[in-house]
PDB file of C-alpha atoms in Angstrom:
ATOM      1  CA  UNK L   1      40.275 -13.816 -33.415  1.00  0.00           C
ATOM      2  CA  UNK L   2      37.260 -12.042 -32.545  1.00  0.00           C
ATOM      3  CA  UNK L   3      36.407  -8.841 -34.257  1.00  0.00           C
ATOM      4  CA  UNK L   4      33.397  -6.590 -33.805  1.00  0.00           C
ATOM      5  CA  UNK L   5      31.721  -4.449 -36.199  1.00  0.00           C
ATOM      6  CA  UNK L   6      30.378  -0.893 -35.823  1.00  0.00           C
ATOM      7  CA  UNK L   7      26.881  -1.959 -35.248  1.00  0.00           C
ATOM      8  CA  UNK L   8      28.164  -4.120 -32.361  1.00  0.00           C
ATOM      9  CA  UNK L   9      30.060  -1.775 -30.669  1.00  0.00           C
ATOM     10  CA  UNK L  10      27.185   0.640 -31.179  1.00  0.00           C
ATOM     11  CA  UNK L  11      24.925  -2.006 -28.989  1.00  0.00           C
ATOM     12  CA  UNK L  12      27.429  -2.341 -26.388  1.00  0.00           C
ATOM     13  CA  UNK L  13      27.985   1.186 -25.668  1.00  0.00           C
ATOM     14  CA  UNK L  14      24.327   1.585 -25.518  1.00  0.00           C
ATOM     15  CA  UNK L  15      24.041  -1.384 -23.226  1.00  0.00           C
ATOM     16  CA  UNK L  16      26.760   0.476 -20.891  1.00  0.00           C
ATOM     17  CA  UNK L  17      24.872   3.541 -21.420  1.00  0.00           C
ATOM     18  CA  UNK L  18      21.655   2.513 -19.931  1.00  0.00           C
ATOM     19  CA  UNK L  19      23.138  -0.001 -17.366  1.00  0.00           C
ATOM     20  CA  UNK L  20      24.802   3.008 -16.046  1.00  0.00           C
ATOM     21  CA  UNK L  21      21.573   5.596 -15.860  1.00  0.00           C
ATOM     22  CA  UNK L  22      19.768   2.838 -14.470  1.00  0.00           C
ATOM     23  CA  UNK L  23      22.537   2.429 -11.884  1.00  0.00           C
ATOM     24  CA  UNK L  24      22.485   6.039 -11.381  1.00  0.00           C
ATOM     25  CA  UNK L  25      18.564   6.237 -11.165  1.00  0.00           C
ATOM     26  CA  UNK L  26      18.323   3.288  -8.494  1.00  0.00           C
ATOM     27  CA  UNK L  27      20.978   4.899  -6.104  1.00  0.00           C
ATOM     28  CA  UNK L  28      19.686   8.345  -6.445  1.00  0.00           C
ATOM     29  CA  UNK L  29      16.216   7.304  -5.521  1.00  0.00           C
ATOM     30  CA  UNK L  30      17.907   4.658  -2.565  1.00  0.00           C
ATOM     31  CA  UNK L  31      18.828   8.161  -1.498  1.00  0.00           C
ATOM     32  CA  UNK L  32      15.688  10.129  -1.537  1.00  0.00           C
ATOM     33  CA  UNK L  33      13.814   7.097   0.855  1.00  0.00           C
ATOM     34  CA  UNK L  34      10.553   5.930   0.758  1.00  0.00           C
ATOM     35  CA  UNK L  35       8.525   8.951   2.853  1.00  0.00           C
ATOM     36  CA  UNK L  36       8.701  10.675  -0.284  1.00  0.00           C
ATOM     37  CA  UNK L  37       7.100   8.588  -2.174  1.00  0.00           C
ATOM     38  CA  UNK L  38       4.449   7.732   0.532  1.00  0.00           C
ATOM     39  CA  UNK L  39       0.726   9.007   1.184  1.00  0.00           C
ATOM     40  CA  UNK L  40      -0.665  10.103   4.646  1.00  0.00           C
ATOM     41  CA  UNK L  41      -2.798   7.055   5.816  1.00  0.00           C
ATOM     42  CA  UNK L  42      -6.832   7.288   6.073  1.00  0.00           C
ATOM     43  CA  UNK L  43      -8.794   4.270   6.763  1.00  0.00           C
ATOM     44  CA  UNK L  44      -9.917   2.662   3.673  1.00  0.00           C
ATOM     45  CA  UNK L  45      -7.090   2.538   1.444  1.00  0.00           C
ATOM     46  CA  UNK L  46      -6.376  -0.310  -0.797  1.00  0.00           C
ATOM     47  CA  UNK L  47      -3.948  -2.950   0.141  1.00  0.00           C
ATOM     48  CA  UNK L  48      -0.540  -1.899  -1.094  1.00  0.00           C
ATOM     49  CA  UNK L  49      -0.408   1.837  -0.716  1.00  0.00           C
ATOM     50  CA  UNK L  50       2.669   2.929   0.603  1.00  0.00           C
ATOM     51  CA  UNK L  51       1.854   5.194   3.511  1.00  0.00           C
ATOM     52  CA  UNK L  52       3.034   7.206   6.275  1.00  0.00           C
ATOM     53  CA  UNK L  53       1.421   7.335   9.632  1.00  0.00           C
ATOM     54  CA  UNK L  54       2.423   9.706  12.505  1.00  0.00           C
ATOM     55  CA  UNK L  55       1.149   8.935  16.240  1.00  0.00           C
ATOM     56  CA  UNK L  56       1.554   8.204  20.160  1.00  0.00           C
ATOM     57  CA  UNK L  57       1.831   4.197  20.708  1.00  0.00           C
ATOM     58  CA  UNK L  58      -0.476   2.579  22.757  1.00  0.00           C
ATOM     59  CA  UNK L  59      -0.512  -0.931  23.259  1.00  0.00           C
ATOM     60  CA  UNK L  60       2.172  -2.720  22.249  1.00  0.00           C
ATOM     61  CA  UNK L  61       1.849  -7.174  21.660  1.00  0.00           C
ATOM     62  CA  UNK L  62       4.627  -9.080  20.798  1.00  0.00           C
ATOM     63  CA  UNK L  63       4.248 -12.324  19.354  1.00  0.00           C
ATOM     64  CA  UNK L  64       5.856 -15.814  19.344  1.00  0.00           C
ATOM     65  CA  UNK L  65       7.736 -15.303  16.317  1.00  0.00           C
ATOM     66  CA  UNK L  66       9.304 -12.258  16.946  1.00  0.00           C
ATOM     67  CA  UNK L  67       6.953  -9.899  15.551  1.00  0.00           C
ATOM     68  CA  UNK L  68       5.663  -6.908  16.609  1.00  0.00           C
ATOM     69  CA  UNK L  69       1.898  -5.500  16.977  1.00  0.00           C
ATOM     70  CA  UNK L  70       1.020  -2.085  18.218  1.00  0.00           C
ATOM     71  CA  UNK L  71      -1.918   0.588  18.384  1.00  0.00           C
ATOM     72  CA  UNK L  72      -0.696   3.855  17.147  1.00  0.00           C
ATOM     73  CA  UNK L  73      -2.669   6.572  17.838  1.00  0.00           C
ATOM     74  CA  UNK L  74      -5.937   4.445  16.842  1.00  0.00           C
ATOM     75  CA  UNK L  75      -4.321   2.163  13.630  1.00  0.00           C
ATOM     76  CA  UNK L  76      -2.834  -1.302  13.876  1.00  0.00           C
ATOM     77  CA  UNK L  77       0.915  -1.753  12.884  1.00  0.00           C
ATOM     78  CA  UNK L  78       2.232  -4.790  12.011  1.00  0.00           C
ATOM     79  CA  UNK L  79       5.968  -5.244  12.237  1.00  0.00           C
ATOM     80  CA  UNK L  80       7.398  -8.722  11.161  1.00  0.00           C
ATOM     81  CA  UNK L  81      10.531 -10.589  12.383  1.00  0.00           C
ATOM     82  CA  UNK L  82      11.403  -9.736   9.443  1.00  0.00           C
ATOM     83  CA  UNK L  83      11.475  -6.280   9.723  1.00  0.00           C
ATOM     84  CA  UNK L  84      15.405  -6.434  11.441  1.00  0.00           C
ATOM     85  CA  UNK L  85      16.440  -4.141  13.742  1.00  0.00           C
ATOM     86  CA  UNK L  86      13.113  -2.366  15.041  1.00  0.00           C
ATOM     87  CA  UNK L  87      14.046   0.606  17.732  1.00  0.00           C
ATOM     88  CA  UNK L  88      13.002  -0.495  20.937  1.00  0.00           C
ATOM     89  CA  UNK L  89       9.144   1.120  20.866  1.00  0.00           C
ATOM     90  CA  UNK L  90       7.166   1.945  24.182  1.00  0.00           C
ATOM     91  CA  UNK L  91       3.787   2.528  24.883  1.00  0.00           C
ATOM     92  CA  UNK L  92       3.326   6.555  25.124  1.00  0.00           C
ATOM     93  CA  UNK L  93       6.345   7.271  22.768  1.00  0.00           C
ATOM     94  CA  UNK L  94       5.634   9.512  19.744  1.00  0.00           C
ATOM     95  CA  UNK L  95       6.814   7.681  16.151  1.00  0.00           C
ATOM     96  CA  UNK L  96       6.666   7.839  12.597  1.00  0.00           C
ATOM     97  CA  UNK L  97       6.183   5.046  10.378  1.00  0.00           C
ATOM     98  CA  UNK L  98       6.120   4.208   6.795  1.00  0.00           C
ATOM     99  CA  UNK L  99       4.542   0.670   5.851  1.00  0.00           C
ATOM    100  CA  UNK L 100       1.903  -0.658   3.174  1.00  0.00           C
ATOM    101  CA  UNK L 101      -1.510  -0.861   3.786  1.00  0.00           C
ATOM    102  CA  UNK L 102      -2.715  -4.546   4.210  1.00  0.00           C
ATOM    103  CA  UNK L 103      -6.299  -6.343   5.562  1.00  0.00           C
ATOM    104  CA  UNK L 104      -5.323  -9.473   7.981  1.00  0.00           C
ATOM    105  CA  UNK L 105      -8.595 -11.171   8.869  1.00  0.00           C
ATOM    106  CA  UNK L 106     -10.841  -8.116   7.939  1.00  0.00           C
ATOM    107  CA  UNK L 107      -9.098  -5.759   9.748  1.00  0.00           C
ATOM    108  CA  UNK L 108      -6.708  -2.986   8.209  1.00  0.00           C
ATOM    109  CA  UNK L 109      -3.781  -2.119   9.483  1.00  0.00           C
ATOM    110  CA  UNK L 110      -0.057  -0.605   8.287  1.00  0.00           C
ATOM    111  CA  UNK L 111       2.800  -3.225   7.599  1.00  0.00           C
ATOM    112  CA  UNK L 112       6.517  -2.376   7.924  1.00  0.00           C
ATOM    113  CA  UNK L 113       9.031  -4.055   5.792  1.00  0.00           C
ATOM    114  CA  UNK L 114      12.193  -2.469   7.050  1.00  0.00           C
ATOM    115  CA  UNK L 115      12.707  -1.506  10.635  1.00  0.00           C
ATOM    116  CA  UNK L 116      14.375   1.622   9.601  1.00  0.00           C
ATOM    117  CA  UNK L 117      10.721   3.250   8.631  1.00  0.00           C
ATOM    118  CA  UNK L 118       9.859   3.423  12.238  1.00  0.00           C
ATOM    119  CA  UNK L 119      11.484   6.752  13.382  1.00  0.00           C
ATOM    120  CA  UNK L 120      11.118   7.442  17.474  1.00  0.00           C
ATOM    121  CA  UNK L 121      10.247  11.445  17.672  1.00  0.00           C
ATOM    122  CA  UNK L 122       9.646  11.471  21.379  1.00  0.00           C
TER     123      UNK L 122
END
């Protein structure tokens, strides 16, 4: 039969304990989103940086693969095929995006991961 002592029980109930708050922590931040934890872009900013960028679309490319490259208001976005479902963008429509600053052949531009950071305003 297995038995356990106090000190394992102890160590289990703190395992549940923190499994739990962890738990807790990830769904209440899932919650909250990314644009709060985001910067407003400037040029220069080190690869990485989660940012926020706010802006008319100009051009608009899209490539072989299924991604998606567009001026906004003067900055380069970069939306993968990866990105799922991207709302359908047009040039002169106002959006809001939240991405991660990345270079791509010496020229910066804002990456979107999810396609639910791009928010159409107008």
């Amino acid at each position: 039969m297995f038995v356990l002592h106090y000190q394992e029980k102890t160590a289990i109930g703190i395992l549940i304990l923190v499994t739990l708050v962890c738990l807790a922590g990830t769904l209440m931040l899932d919650g909250m989103g990314k644009e709060q934890f985001s910067t407003e872009y400037e040029a220069g900013m080190t690869d990485g940086t989660l940012v926020r960028w706010e802006g008319v679309v100009g051009e608009v490319y899209h490539a072989k693969g299924g991604s998606v490259i567009m001026d906004v208001s003067g900055v380069s976005i970069f939306i993968p095929s990866s990105a799922g479902d991207v709302p359908d963008i047009t040039p002169g429509a106002s959006i809001r995006i939240i991405g991660t600053v990345q270079h791509w052949k010496g020229k910066e531009e804002i990456s979107v991961e999810d396609g639910k950071d791009i928010r159409i305003l107008s």
